[in-house]
Every structure is written in structure tokens, then in C-alpha cells.
Short mmCIF file of C-alpha atoms in Angstrom, two decimals:
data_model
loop_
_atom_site.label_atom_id
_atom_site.label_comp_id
_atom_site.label_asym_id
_atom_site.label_seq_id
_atom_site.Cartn_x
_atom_site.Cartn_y
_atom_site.Cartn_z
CA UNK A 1 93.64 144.79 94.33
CA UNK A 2 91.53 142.87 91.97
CA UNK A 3 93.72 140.62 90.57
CA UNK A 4 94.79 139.76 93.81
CA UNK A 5 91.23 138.99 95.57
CA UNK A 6 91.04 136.66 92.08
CA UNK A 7 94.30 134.62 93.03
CA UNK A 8 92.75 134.62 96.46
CA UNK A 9 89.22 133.20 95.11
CA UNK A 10 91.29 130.64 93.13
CA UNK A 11 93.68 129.53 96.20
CA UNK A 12 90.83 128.91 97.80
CA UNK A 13 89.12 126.97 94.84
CA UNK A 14 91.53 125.10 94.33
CA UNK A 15 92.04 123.77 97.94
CA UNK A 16 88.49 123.32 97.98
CA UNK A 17 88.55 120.84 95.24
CA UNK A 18 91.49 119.33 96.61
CA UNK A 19 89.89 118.33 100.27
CA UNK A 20 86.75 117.17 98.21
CA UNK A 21 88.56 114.43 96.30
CA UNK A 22 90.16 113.57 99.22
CA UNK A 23 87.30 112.91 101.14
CA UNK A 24 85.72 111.21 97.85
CA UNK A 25 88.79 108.87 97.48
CA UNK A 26 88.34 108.19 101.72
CA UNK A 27 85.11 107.40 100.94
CA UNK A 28 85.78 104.64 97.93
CA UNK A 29 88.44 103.27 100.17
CA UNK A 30 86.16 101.75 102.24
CA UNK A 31 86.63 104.25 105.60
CA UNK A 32 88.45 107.05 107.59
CA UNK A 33 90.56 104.38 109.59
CA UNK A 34 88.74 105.11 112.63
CA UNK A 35 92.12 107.93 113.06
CA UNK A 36 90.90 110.86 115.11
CA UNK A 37 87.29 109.80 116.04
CA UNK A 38 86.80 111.02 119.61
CA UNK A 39 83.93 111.33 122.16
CA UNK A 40 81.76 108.47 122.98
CA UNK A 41 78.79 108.34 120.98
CA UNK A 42 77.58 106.12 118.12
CA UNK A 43 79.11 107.99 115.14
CA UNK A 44 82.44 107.99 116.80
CA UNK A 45 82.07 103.89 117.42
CA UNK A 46 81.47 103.68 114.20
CA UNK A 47 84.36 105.20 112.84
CA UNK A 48 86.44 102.98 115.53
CA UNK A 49 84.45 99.71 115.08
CA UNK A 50 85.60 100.07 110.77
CA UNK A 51 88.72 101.66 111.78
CA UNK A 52 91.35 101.12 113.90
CA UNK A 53 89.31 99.04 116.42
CA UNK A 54 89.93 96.71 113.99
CA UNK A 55 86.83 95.23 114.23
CA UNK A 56 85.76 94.39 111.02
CA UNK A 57 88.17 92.16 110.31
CA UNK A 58 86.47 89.62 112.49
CA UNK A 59 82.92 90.95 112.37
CA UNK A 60 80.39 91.40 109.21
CA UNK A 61 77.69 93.35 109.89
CA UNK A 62 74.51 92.83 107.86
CA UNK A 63 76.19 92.71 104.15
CA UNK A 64 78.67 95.37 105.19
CA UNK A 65 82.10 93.44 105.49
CA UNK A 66 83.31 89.87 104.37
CA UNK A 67 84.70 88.29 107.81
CA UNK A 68 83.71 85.27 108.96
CA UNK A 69 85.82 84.77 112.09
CA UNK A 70 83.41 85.71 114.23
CA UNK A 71 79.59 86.39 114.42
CA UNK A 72 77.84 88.58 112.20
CA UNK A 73 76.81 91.93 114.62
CA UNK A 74 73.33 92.59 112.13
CA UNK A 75 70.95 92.67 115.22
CA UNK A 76 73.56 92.18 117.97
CA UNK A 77 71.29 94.43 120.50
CA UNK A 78 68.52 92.55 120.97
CA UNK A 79 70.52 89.26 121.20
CA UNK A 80 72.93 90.55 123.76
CA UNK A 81 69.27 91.09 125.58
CA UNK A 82 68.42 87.01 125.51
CA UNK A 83 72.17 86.42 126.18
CA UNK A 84 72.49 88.21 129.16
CA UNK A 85 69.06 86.34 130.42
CA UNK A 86 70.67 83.01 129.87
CA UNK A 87 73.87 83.92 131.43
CA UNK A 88 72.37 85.49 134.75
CA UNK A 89 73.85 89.01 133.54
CA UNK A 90 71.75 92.21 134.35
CA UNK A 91 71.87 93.54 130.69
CA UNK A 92 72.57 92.97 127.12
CA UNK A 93 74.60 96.06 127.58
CA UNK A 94 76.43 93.99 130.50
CA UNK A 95 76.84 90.92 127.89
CA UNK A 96 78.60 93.49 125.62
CA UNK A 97 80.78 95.12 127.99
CA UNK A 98 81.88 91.55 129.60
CA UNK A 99 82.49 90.21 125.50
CA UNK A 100 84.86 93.07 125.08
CA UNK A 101 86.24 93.02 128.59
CA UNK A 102 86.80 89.07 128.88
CA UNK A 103 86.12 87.19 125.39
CA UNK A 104 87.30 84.25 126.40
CA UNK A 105 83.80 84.38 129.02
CA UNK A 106 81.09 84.44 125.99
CA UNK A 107 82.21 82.75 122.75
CA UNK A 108 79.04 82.56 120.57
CA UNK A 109 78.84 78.34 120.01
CA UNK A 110 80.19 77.27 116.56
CA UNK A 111 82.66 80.00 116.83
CA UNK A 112 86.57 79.77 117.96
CA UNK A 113 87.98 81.61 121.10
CA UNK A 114 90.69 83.90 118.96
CA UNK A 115 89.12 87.77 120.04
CA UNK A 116 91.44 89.59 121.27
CA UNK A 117 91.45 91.57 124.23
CA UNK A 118 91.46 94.85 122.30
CA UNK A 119 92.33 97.07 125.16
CA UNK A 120 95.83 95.19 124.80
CA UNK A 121 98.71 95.47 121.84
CA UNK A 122 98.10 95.24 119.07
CA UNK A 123 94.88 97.17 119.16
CA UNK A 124 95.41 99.39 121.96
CA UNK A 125 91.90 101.02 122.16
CA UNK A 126 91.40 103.86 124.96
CA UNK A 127 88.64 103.19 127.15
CA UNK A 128 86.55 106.21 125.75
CA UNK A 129 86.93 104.54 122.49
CA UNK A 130 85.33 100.94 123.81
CA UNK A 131 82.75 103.15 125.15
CA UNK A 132 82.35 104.74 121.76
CA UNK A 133 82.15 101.15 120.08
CA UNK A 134 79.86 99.75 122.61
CA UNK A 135 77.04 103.08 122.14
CA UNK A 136 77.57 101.90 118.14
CA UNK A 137 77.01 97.93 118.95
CA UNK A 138 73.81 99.54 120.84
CA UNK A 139 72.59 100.75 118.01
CA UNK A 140 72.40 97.32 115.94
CA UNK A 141 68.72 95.97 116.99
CA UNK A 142 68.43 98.76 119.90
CA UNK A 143 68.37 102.40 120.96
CA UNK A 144 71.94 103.85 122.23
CA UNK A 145 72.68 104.93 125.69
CA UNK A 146 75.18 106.57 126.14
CA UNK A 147 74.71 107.65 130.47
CA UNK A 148 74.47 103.80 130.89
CA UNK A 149 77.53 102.90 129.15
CA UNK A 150 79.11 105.51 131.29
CA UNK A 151 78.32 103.30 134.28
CA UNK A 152 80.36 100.39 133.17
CA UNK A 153 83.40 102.54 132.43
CA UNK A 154 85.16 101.62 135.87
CA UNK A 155 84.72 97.61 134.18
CA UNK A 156 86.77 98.98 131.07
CA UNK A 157 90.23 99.03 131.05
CA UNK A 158 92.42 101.56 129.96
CA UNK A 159 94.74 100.85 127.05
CA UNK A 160 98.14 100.40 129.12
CA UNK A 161 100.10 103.44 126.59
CA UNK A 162 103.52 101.25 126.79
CA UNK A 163 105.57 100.82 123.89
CA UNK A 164 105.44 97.21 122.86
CA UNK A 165 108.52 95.95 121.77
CA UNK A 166 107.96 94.27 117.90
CA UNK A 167 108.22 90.80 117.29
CA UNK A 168 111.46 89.38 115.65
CA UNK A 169 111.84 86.14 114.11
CA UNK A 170 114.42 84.17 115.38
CA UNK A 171 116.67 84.75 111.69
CA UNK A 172 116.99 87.75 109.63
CA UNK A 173 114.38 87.85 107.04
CA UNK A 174 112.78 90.15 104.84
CA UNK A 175 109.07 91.82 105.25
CA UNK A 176 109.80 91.91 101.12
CA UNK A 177 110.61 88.28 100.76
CA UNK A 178 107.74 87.23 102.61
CA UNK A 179 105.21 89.45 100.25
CA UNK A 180 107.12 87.33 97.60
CA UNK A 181 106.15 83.96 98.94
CA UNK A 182 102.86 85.02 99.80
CA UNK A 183 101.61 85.57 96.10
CA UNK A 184 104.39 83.39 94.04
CA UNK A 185 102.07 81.68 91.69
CA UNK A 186 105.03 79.68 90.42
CA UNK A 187 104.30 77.77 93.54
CA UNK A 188 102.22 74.25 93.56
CA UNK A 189 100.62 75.49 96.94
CA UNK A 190 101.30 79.41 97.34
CA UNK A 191 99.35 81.52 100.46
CA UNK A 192 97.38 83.76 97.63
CA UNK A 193 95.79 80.85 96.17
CA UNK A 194 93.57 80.16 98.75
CA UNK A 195 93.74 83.92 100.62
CA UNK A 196 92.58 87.38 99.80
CA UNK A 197 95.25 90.14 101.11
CA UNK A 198 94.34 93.47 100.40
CA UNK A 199 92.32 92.84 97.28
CA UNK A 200 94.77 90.51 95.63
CA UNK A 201 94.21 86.41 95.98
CA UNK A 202 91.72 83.89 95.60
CA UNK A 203 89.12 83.86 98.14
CA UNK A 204 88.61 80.00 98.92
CA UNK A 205 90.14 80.66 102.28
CA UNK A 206 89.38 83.82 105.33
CA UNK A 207 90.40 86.93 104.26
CA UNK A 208 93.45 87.82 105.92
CA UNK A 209 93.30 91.35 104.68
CA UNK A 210 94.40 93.33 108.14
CA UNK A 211 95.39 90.51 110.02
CA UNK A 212 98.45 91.84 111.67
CA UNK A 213 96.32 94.65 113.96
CA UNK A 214 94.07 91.86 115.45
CA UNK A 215 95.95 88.39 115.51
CA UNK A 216 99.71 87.58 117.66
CA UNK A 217 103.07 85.95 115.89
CA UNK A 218 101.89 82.65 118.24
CA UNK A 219 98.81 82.04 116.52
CA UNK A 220 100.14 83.06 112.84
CA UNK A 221 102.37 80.57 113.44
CA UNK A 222 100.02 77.49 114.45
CA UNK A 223 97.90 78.82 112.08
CA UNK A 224 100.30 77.79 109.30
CA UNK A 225 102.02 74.75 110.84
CA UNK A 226 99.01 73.28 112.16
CA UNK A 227 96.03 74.68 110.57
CA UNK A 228 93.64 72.31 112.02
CA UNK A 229 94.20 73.51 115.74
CA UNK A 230 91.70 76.61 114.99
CA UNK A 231 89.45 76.33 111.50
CA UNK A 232 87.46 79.62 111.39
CA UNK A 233 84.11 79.58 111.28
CA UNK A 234 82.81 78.93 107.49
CA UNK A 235 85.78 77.33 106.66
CA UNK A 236 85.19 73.72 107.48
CA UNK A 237 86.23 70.58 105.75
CA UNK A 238 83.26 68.62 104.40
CA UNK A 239 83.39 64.72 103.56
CA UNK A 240 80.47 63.79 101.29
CA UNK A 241 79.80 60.06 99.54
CA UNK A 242 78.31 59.90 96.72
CA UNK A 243 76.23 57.13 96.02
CA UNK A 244 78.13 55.74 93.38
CA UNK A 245 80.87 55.42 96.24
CA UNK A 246 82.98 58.29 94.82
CA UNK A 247 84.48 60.01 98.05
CA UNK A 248 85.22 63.84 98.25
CA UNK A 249 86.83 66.60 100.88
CA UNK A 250 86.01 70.18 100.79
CA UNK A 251 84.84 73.37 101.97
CA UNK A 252 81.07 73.80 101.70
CA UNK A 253 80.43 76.27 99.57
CA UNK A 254 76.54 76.15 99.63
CA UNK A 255 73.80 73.97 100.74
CA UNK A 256 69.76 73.89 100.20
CA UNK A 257 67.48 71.50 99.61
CA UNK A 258 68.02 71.54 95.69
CA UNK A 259 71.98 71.22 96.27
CA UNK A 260 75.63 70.80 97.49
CA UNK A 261 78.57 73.29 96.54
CA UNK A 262 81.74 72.06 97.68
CA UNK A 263 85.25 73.69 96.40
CA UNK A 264 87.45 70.46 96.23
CA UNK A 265 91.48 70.89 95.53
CA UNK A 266 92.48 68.80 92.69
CA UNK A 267 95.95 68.91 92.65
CA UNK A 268 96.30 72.51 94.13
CA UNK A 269 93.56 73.98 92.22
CA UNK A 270 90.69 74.62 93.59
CA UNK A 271 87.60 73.05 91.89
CA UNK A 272 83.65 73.81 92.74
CA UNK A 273 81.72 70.65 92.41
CA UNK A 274 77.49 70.33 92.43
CA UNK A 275 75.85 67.47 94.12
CA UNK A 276 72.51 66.91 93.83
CA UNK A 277 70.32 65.39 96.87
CA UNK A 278 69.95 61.73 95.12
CA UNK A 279 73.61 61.66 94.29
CA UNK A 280 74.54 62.17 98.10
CA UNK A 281 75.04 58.90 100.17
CA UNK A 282 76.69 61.11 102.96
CA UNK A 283 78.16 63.87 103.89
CA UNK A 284 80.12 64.68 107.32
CA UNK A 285 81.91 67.98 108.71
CA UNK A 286 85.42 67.10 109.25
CA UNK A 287 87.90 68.41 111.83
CA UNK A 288 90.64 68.70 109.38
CA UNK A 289 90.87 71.95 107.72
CA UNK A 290 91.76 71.93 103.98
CA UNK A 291 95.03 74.03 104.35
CA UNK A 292 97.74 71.62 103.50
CA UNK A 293 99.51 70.30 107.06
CA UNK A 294 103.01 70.50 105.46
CA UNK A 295 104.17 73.88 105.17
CA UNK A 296 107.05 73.39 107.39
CA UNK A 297 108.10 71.23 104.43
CA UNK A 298 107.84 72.97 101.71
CA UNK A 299 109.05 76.33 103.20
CA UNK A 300 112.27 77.13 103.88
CA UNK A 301 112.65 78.57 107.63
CA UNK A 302 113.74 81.99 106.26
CA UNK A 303 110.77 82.06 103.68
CA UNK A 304 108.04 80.95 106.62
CA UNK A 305 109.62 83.80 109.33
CA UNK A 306 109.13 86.02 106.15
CA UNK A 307 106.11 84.89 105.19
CA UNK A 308 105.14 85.76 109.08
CA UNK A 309 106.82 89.35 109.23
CA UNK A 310 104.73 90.23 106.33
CA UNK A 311 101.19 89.08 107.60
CA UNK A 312 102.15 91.06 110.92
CA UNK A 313 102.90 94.01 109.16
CA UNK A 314 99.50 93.98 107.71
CA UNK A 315 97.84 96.92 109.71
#
């Protein structure tokens, strides 16, 4: 009997130690995934807004998160408040349910109109689990409430449940092949050199870490063909004139009164260059973006379709 109350007290140990580094190793990853968080309240939002609401990968909030797409949430509360005042809405908590609801309505000025409706594929959020993320948003510059959230349920609608059938590309082609292309340094111009994906890449352009669960095949593919059409937000081309007539195009890096940081591609490599206020004759944002225009050239159809699987795929 003693022995086996000791195999039982070291089962037990054992598993013990075994959920702890599991939720440890959860932890360093960054989040739970947002998989399983139910009820409305903030905690729950939380969990959706870093998980699979996907909405990180858009939003930073504070210093917590990298994106740049879209506005930065630190304080989002109290500026939903003078929002709603400008646009004749009742609430900041109206502003926020009407952003979610219809983003085309409110997109913040200097910002692009790419949110998607995340009630619809791929997202697919439940309308408890808006009303979760909203009573989180609430929380950033405000007090939540969760009974008046409640009221604006009826606005909120339901994720549909249908299977959506994947996209295919019009040829065969391989998620593997397009991984391939993304990072092939061998490349002149390659996708990692100027994009992060999950940790690996070079950080000169947005992140597209998670890209798949928020963005369509349609705008991945203007996106590559004709990156100018939609330049996220931080990512604009400069033009600055020096005064010694030199003449340079980049992405602003940095800018104060003591000086410029542009990152300037010489020859595929990306170079950070200093100006100083009496070197700068002048200096224009341009509505080119940097992202060489030519893909469609120097990809072959099956390795762009593949390149295009693989940044869908990345959930």
C-alpha cells in the first residue's frame, strides 16, 4: 500500500511539472492563441484580441506588439469618446462597435481601409467573442461595461459557421516551394529581405508574421504586383535633396530636430543613411512604395501562386 500511494504521489508530480512547463513555454510564446476563451468580459477579450481575433497583427498596443497597419489601441477609450462627438455617434462605445461592425465607416486618417470585417472568413469571430474584445478595447483609457456592450449585441453579427471553401491558385503549386522563395537569399530581391515571417527576415518592411488569418488572396496579390496601390502606414517612400544636389528614396526610419534616418536600397541591400538638418535641401513623402514594381518579372507564375499559398497558410 505504500509503495503504491508513492507511485501515486509521483504520477501526480510528474504531471504537475509537466502542465507547468507547458504553461511556462505558452507564456514565452507570446500567448494562449485566444483558443477556448469564452464569456464576455475583459480577460476573455484579451485572450481573443492576442489570439485568434487576430488582432494584433494590425494593432500595437502601447509597446506590446510590432504592427503598424493600423492605429496603435494605447488609450483607444477615451479617443473613441472625442470620435464619436465628431461623428454625431452617441458613444465611444458606439464608435467601437460601428469600427468593428463597418470599418470601411471610420478609418483613422493616415491609415489605409484594409480591416477586415472579422465576423467574416478568415477570422470568423462569434458575436460573444466581439463582445468580449470590445469590454477589453474598454478597458484601454476607460472603465469596462460589460451590461452596455450587451445592448449593442443585436448591431453584432454572428459569425455565419459555413465552411469556406480554400483558395486555389489557378496552377498546381507547392505551400513548400513558396516557403522556398520566400527566404532564398540566393535571390537579388528575395521576400525575407525586406519582411519578418515568424521571427525569420529582415525587418525593413511590415511584418507579415500571421498574415494569412487577417488579409484575402485579392489583396496578397496586388500587394505584390502592385505594391503602391496600398503602402501601410510607416512604410512610406521618402525623397530627400541634399544640398549638395545628391538625390535619395527611402523609408523614413527616424526624424527629430537633430536628424534624418532613411533606409535607402543600394542595389538590393538595404542601407541606413543620417542626414543632418543643414545637409537637407528637401525632403518629400512619395506615393511610391519601395517594394520593387516588378515581381511579375522576376517570378515565375508557379513560384508567385506559391509564394501566395504560403503567406495564406500563415495562421
Amino acid at each position: 500500500m505504500k509503495s503504491f500511494l508513492k507511485a501515486v504521489a509521483f504520477t501526480l508530480s510528474v504531471l504537475g511539472f509537466f502542465a507547468y512547463v507547458c504553461i511556462y513555454v505558452t507564456g514565452l510564446s507570446g500567448g494562449s492563441g485566444g483558443g477556448g476563451a469564452t464569456g464576455i468580459s475583459p480577460e476573455a477579450g484579451e485572450k481573443i484580441y492576442w489570439g485568434d481575433g487576430q488582432c494584433h497583427t494590425c494593432h500595437s498596443i502601447g509597446t506590446s506588439g510590432s504592427a503598424t497597419r493600423g492605429p496603435n489601441q494605447e488609450g483607444l477609450a477615451s479617443r473613441a469618446e472625442e470620435r464619436a462627438k465628431a461623428a454625431g455617434l452617441s458613444s465611444g462605445l458606439e464608435y467601437l462597435v460601428e469600427s468593428i461592425v463597418h470599418p470601411s465607416s471610420f478609418v483613422v486618417e493616415g491609415y489605409d481601409n484594409i480591416m477586415p470585417k472579422v465576423y467574416e472568413a478568415p477570422i470568423m469571430l462569434g458575436r460573444e467573442q466581439i463582445q468580449a474584445v470590445l469590454v477589453y478595447l474598454q478597458t484601454l483609457g476607460g472603465e469596462p461595461d460589460v451590461e452596455a456592450v450587451a445592448k449593442f449585441a443585436e448591431k453584432i453579427p454572428e459569425a455565419s459557421g459555413e465552411q469556406v471553401a480554400p483558395w486555389v491558385p489557378p496552377i498546381d503549386v507547392d505551400i513548400k516551394e513558396g516557403e522556398l522563395v520566400f527566404f532564398d537569399e540566393s535571390r537579388g530581391v528575395t521576400c525575407s529581405k525586406c519582411h519578418v515571417l515568424n521571427g525569420k527576415g529582415s525587418k525593413v518592411g511590415p511584418d507579415l508574421t500571421g498574415i494569412g488569418a487577417v488579409q484575402t488572396p485579392e489583396y496578397l496579390i496586388e500587394s505584390v504586383l502592385k505594391p503602391s496601390e496600398v503602402i501601410v502606414k510607416g512604410y512610406e517612400t521618402m525623397y530627400l535633396m541634399t544640398t549638395e544636389g545628391m538625390a535619395y528614396n527611402g523609408l523614413l526610419v527616424s526624424q527629430d530636430e537633430e536628424e534624418v534616418v532613411l533606409m535607402v536600397d543600394e542595389d538590393g541591400v538595404m542601407e541606413e543613411y543620417v542626414f543632418y538638418p543643414d545637409e537637407i535641401a528637401q525632403m518629400q513623402k512619395q506615393d511610391v512604395s519601395i517594394m520593387p514594381g516588378n515581381f511579375r518579372d522576376m517570378l515565375t507564375t508557379k513560384e508567385f501562386y506559391g509564394v501566395i499559398l504560403y503567406l495564406l497558410s500563415q495562421k
